[in-house]
PDB file of C-alpha atoms in Angstrom:
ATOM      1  CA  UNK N1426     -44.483   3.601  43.019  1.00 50.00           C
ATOM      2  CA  UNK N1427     -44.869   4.353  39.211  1.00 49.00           C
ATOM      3  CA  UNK N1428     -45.078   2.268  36.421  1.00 47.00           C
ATOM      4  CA  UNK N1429     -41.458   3.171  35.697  1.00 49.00           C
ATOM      5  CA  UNK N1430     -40.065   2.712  38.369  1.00 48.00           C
ATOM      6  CA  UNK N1431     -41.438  -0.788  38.956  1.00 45.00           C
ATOM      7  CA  UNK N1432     -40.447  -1.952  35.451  1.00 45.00           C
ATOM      8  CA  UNK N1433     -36.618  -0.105  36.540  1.00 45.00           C
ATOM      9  CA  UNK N1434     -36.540  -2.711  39.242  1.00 41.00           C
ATOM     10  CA  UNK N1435     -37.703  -5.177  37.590  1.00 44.00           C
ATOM     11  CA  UNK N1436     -35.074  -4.834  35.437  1.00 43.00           C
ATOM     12  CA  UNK N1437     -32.452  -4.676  37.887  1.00 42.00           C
ATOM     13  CA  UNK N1438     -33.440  -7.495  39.492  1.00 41.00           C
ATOM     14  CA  UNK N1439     -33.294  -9.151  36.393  1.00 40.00           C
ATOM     15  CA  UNK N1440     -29.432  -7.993  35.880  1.00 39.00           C
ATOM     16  CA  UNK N1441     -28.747  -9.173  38.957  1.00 40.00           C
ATOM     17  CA  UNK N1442     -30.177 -12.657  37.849  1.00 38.00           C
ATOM     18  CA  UNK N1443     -28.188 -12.995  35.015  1.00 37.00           C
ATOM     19  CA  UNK N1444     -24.730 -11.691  36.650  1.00 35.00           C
ATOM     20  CA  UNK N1445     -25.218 -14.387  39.160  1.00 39.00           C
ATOM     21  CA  UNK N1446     -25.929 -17.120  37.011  1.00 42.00           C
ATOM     22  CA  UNK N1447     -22.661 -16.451  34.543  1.00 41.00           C
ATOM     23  CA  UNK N1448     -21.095 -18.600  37.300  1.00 45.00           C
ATOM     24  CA  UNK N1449     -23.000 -21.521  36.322  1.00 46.00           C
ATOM     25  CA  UNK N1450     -22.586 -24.168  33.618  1.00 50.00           C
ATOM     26  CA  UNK N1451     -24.115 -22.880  30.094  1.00 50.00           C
ATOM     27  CA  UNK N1452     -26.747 -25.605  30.487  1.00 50.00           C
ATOM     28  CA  UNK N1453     -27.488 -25.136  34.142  1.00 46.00           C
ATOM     29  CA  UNK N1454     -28.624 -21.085  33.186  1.00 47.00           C
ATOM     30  CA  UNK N1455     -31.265 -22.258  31.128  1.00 49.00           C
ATOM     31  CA  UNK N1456     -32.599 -25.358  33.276  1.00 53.00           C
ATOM     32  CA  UNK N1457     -34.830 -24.837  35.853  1.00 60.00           C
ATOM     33  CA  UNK N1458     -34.321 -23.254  39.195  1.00 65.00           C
ATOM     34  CA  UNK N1459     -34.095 -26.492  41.323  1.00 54.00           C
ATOM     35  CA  UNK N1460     -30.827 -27.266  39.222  1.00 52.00           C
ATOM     36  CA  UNK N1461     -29.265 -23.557  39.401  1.00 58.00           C
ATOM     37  CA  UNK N1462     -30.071 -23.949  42.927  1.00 58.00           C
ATOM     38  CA  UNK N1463     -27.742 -26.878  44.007  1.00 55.00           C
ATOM     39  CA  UNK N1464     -24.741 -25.700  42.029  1.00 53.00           C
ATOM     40  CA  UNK N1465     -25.081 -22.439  43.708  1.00 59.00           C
ATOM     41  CA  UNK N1466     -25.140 -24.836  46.640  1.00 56.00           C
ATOM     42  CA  UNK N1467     -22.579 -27.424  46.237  1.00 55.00           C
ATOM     43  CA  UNK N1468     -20.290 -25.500  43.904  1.00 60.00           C
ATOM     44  CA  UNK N1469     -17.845 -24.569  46.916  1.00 61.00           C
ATOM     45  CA  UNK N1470     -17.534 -28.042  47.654  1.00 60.00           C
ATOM     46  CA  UNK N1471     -17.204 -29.067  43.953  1.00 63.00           C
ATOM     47  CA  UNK N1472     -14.357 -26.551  43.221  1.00 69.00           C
ATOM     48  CA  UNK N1473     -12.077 -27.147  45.807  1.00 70.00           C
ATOM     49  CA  UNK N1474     -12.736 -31.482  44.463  1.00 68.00           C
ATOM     50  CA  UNK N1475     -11.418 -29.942  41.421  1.00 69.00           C
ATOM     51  CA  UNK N1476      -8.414 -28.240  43.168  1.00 70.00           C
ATOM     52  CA  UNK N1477      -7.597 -31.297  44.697  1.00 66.00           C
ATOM     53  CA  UNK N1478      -7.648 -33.432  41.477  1.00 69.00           C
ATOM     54  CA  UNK N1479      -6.050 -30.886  39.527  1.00 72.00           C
ATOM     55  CA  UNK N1480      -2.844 -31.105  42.265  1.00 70.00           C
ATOM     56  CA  UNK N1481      -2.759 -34.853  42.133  1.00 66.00           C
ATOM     57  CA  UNK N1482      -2.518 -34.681  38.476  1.00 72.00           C
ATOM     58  CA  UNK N1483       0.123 -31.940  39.193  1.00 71.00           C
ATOM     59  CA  UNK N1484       1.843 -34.541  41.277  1.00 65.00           C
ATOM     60  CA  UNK N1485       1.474 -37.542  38.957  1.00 62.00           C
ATOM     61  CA  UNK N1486       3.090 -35.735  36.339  1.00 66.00           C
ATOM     62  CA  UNK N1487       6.215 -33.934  37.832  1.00 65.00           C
ATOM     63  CA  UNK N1488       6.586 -37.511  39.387  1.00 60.00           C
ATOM     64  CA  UNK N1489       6.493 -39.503  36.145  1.00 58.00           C
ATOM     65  CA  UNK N1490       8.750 -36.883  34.611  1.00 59.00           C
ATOM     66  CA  UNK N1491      11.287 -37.427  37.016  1.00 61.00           C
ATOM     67  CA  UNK N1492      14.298 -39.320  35.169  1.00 60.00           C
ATOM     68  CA  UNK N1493      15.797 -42.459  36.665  1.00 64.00           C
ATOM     69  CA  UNK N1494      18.959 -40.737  38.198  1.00 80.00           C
ATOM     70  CA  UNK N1495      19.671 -43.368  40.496  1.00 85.00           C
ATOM     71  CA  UNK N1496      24.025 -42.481  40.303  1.00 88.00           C
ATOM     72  CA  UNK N1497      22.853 -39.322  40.848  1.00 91.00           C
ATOM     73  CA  UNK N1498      20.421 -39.958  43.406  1.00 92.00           C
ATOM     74  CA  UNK N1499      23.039 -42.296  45.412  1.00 93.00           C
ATOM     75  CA  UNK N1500      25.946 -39.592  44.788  1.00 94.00           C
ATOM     76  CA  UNK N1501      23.432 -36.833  46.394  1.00 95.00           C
ATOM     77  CA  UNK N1502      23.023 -39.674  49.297  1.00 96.00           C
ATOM     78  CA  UNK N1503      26.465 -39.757  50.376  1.00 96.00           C
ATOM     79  CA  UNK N1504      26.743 -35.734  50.494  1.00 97.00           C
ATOM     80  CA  UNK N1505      23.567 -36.166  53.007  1.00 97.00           C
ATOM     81  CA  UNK N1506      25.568 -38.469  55.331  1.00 96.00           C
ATOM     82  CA  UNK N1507      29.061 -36.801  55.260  1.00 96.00           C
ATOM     83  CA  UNK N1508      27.611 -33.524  56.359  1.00 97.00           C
ATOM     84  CA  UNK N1509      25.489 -35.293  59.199  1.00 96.00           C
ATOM     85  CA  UNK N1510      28.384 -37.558  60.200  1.00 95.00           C
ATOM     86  CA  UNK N1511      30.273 -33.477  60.369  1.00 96.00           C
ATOM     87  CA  UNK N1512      26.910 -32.591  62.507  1.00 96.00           C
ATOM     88  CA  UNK N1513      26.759 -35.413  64.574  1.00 94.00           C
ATOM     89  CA  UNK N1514      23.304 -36.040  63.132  1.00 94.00           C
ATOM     90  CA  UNK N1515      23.563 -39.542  61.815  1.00 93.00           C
ATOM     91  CA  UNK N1516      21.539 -41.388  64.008  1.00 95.00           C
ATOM     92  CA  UNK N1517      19.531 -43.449  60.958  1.00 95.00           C
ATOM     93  CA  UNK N1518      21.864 -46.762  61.875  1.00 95.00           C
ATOM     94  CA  UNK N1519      20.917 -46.261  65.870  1.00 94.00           C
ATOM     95  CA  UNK N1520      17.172 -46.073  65.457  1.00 95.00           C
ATOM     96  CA  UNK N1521      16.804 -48.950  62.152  1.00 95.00           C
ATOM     97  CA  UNK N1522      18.336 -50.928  64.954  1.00 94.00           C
ATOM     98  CA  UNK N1523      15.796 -50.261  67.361  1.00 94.00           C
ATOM     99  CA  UNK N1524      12.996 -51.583  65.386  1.00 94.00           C
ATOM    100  CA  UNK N1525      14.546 -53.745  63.335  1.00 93.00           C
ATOM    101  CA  UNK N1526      14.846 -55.775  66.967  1.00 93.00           C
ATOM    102  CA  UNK N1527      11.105 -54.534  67.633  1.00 92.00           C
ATOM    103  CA  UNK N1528       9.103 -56.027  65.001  1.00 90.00           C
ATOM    104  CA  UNK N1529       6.002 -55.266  66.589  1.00 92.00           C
ATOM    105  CA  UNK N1530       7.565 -51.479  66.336  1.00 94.00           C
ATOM    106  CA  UNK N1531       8.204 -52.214  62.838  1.00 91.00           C
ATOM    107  CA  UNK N1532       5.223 -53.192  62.312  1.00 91.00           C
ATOM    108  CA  UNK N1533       3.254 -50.209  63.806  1.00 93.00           C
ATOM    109  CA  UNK N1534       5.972 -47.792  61.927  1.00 93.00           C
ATOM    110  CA  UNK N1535       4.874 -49.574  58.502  1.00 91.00           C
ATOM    111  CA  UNK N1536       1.188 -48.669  59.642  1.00 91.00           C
ATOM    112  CA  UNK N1537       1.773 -45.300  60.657  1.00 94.00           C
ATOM    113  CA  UNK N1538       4.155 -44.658  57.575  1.00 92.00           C
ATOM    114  CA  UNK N1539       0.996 -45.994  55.180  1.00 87.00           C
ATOM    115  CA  UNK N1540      -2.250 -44.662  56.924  1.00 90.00           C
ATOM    116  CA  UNK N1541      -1.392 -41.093  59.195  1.00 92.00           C
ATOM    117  CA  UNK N1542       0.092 -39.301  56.032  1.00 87.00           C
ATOM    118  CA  UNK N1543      -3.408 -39.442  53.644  1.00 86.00           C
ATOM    119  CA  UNK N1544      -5.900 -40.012  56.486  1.00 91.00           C
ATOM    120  CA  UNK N1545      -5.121 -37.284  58.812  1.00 95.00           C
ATOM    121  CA  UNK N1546      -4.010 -34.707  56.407  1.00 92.00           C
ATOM    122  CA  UNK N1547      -7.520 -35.456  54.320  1.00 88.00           C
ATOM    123  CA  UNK N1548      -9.085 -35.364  57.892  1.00 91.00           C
ATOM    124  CA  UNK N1549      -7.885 -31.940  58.711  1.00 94.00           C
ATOM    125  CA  UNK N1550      -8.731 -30.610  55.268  1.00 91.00           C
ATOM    126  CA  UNK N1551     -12.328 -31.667  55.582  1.00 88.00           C
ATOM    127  CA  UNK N1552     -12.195 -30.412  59.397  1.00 92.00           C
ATOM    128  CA  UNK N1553     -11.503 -26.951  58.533  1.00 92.00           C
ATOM    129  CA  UNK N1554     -13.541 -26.599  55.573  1.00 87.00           C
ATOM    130  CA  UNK N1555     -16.629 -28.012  58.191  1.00 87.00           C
ATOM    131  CA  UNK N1556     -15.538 -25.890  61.743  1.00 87.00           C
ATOM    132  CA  UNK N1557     -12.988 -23.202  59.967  1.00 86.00           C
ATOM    133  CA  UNK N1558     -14.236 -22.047  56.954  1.00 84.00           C
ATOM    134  CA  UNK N1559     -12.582 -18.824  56.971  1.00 86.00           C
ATOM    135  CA  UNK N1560      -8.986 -20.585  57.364  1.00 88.00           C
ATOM    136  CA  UNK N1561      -9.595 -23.395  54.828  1.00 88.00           C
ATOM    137  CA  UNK N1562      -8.537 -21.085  51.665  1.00 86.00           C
ATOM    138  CA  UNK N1563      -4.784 -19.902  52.797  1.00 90.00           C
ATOM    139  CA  UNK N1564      -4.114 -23.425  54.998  1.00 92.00           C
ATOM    140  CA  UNK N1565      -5.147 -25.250  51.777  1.00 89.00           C
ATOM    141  CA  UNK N1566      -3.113 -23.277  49.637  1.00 90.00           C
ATOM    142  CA  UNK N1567      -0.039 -23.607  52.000  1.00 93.00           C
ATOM    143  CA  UNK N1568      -0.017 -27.231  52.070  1.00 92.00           C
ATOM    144  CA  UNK N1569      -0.079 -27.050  47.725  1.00 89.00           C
ATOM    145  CA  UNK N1570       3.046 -25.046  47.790  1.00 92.00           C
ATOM    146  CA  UNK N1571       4.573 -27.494  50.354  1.00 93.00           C
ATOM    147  CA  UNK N1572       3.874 -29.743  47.422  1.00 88.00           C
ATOM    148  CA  UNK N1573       4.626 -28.288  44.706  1.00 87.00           C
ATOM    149  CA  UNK N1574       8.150 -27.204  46.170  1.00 92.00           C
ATOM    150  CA  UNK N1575       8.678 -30.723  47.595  1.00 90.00           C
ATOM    151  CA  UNK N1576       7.944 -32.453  44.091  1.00 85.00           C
ATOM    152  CA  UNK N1577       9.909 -29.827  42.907  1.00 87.00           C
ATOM    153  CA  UNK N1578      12.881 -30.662  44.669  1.00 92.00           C
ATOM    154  CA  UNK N1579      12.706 -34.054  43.745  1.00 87.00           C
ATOM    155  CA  UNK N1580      13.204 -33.248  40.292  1.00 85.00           C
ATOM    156  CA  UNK N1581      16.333 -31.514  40.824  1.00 90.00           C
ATOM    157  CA  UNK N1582      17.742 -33.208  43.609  1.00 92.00           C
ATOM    158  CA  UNK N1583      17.091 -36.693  43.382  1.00 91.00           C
ATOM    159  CA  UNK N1584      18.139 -38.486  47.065  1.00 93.00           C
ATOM    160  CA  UNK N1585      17.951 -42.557  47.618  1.00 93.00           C
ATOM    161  CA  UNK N1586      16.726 -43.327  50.892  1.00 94.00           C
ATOM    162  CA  UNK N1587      18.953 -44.799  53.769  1.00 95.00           C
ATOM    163  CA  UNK N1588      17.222 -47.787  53.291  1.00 93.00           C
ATOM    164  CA  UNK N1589      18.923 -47.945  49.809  1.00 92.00           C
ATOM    165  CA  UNK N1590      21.852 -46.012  50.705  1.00 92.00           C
ATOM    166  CA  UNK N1591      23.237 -46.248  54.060  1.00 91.00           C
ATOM    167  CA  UNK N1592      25.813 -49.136  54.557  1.00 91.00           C
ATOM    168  CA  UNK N1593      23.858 -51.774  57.329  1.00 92.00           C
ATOM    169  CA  UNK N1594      20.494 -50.046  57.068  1.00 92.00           C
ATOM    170  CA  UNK N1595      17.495 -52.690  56.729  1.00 91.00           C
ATOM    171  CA  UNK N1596      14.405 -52.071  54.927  1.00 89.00           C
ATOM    172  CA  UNK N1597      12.533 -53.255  57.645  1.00 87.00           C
ATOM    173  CA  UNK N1598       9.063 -51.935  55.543  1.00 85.00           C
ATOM    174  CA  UNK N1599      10.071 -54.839  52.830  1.00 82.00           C
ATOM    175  CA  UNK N1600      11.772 -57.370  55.253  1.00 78.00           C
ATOM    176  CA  UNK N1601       7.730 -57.231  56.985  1.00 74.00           C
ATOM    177  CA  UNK N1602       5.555 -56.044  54.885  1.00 67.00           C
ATOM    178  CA  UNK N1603       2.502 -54.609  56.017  1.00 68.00           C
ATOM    179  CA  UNK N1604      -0.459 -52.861  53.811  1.00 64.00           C
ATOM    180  CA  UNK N1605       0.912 -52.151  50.283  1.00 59.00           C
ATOM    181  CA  UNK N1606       4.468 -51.565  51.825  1.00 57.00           C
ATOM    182  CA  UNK N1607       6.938 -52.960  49.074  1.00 54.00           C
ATOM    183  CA  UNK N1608       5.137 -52.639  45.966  1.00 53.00           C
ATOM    184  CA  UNK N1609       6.368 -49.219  45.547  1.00 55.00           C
ATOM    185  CA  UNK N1610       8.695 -47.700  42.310  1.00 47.00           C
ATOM    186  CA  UNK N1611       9.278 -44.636  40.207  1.00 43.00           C
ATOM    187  CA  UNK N1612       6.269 -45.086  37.751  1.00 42.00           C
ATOM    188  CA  UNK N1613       3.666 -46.110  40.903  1.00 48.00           C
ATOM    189  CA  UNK N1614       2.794 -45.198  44.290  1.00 47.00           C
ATOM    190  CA  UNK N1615       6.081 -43.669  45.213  1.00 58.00           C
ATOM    191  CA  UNK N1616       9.267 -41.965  43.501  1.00 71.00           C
ATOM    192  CA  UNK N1617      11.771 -44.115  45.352  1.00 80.00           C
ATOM    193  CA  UNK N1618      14.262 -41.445  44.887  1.00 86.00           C
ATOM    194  CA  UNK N1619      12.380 -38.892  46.657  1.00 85.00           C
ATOM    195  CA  UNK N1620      14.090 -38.587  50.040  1.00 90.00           C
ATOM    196  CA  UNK N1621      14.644 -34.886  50.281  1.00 93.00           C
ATOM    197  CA  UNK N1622      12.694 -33.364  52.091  1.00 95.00           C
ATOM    198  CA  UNK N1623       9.971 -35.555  53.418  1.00 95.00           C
ATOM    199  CA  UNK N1624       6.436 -35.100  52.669  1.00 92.00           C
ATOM    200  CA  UNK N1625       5.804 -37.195  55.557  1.00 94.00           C
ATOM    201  CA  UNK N1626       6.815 -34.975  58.549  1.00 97.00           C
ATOM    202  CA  UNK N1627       6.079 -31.734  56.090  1.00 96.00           C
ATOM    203  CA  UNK N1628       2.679 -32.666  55.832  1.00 95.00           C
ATOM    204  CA  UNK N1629       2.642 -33.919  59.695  1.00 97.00           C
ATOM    205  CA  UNK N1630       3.761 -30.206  60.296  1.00 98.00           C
ATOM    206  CA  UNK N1631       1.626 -28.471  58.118  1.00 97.00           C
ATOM    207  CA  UNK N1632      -1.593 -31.251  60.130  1.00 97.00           C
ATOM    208  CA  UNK N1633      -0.089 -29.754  63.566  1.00 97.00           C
ATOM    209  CA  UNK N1634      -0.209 -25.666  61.928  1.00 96.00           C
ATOM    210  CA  UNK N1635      -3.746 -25.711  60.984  1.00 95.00           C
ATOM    211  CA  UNK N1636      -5.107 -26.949  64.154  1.00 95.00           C
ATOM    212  CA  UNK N1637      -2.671 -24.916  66.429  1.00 95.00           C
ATOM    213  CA  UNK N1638      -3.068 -22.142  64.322  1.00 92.00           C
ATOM    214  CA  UNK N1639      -6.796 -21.543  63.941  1.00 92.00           C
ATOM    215  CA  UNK N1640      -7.988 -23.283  67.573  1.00 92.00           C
ATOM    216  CA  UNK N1641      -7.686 -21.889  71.425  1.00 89.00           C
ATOM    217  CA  UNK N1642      -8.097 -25.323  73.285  1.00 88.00           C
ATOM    218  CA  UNK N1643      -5.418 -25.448  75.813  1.00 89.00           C
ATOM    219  CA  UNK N1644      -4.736 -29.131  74.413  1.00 92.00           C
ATOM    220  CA  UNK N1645      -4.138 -27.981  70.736  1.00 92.00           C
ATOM    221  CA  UNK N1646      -0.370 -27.912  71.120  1.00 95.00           C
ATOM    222  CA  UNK N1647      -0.663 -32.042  71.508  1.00 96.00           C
ATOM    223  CA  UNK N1648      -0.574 -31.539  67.515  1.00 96.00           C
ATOM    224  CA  UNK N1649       3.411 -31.083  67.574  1.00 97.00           C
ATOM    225  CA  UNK N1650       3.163 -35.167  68.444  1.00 97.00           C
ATOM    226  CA  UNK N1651       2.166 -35.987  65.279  1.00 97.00           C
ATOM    227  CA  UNK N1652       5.205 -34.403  63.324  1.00 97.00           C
ATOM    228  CA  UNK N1653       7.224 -35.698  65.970  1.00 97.00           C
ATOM    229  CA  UNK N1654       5.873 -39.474  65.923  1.00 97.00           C
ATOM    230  CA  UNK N1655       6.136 -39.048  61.791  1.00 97.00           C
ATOM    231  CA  UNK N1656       9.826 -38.044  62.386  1.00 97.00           C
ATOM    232  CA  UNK N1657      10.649 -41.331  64.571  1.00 97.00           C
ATOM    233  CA  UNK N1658       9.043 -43.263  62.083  1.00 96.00           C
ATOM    234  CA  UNK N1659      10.519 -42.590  59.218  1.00 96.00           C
ATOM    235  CA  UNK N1660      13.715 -42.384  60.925  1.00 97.00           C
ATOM    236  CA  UNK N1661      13.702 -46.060  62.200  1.00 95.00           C
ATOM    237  CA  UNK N1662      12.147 -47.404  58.621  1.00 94.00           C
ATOM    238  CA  UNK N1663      15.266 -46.016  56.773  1.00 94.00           C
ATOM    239  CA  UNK N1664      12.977 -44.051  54.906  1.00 94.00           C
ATOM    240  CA  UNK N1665      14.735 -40.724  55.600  1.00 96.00           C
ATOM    241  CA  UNK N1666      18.200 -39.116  56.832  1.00 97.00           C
ATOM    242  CA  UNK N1667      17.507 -37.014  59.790  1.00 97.00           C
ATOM    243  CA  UNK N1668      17.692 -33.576  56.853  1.00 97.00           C
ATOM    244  CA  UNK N1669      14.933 -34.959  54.876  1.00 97.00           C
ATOM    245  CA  UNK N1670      12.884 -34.344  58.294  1.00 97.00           C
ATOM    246  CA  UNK N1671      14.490 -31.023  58.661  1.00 97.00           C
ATOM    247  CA  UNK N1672      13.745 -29.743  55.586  1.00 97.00           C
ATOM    248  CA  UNK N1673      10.419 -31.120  55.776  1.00 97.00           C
ATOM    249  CA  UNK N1674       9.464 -29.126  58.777  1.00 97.00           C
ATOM    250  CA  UNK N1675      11.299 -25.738  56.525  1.00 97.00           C
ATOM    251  CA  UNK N1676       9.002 -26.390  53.677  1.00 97.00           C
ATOM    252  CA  UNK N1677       5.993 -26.700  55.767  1.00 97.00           C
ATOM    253  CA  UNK N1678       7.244 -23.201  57.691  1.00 96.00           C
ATOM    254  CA  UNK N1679       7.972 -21.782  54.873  1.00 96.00           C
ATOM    255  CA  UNK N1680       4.807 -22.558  52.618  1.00 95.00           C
ATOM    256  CA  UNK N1681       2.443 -21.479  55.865  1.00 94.00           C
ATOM    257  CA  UNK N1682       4.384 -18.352  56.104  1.00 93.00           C
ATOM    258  CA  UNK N1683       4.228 -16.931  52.407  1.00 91.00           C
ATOM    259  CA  UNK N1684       0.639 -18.364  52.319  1.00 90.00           C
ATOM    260  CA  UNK N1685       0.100 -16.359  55.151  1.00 84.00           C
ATOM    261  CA  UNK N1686       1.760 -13.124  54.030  1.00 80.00           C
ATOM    262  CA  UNK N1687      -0.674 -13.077  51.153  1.00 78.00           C
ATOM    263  CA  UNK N1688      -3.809 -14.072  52.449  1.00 75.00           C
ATOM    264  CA  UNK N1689      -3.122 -11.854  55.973  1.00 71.00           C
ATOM    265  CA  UNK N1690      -2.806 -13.224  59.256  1.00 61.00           C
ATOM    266  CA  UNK N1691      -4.857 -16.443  60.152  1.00 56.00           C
ATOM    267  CA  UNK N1692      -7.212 -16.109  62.792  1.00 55.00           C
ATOM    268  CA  UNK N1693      -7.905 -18.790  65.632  1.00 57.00           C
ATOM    269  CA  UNK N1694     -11.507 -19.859  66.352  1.00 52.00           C
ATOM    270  CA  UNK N1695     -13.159 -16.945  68.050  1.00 43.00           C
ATOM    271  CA  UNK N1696     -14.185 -20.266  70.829  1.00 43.00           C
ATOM    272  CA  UNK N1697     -13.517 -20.203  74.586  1.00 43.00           C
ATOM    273  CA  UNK N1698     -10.419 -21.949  75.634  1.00 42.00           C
ATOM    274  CA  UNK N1699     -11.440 -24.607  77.596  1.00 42.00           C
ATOM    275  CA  UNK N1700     -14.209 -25.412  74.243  1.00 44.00           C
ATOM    276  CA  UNK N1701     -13.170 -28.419  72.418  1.00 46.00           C
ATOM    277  CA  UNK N1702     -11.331 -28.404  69.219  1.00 49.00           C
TER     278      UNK N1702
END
């Protein structure tokens, strides 16, 4: 090798250097290479933190910019049960009743309601960024549409929950309160005008997707309990009419689909079936 050509790789390799290290912080390209080596390491991780932040602060602000419609909200309320009652769907009286006789049903409900919808849906995140890398990206970006469309509907169609709503419904959340259930309002926790649809079973179905979607155990389609479970529970609470579950379970379809359609198709584990999830 000439002297040329050494000094041409050299400079190459130098290129290649510097391309490489534009993705790093100004002051990280000039530190040494301990520090440029665990950003390049734990940037992945560190992005997608700021993803998540970023759609929380997404969140807090299309909630806090919701107005107090609550006419509106209770107007939009009894459209929900007149079409049911014409469906034969209104069974939010029938199931109240059931645990509002159950308190120890109640009681688990209030738990379920609370814990399932952050826990699992963080514990399926961090699952599939751990055992299914390659379907983290379009999953993750299907459940921030289902968000971002749920919040948005929120906004413009503002729904009180049976619980406020329906003539003879109880609260049965606030009548026992378990956790932080009852300390909710508009400016805190919870838009209590937020009915339609329900986050709850949409992100129960988007939970039961991911891991039927991307896994070949025989026993992955024991997911669809979860949605299902969510469904009953916010049922009997007189959290939601039987449509906010419905068009829960559409958003969650529908945001998994167009993710889908962009990102191309999602591909199970390449893992024997009988292999655990």
């Amino acid at each position: 090798m000439t002297t040329d050509d050494a000094r041409s790789l050299d400079s190459r390799g130098q290129a290649d250097d510097d391309l490489s290290d534009l993705t790093l912080p100004s002051g990280a390209r000039h530190s040494n290479p301990v520090a440029s080596a665990l950003w390049r390491r734990h940037r992945p991780w560190m992005t997608e933190l700021g993803l998540l932040f970023g759609l929380y602060w997404l969140y807090s602000v299309m909630r806090s910019a919701s107005p107090d419609r609550v006419a509106l909200a209770t107007s939009n309320a009894r459209f929900v049960e007149s079409v049911q009652r014409s469906w034969g769907l209104d069974i939010e009286l029938s199931l109240n009743g059931l645990f509002v006789h159950s308190p120890w049903l109640a009681d688990a409900a209030s738990l379920w309601y609370q814990v399932t919808h952050m826990v699992v849906t963080v514990g399926v995140l961090l699952w599939l960024w751990r055992r299914r890398r390659a379907n983290y990206g379009p999953l993750r970006t299907a459940l921030a549409v289902l968000m971002v469309a749920g919040l948005a509907t929120y906004w413009i169609f503002p729904l009180s929950p049976p619980r406020f709503a329906l003539r003879g419904a109880v609260d049965t959340m606030m009548v026992n309160p378990v956790l932080f259930a009852g300390h909710e309002s508009v400016t805190g926790l919870a838009n209590l005008y937020a009915a339609m649809p329900s986050l709850h079973v949409g992100w129960a179905v988007w939970c039961a997707l991911a891991i039927v979607m991307t896994t070949r155990s025989r026993w992955r389609y024991l997911a669809w309990g979860y949605p299902l479970i969510t469904t009953f529970v916010v049922l009997g609470t007189a959290n939601h009419y039987v449509l906010d579950t419905v068009a829960g379970t559409v958003y969650a379809m529908g945001a998994y689909a167009v993710t889908r359609g962009a990102y191309g198709r999602v591909a199970p584990s390449m893992v024997p079936a009988h292999a655990a999830i």
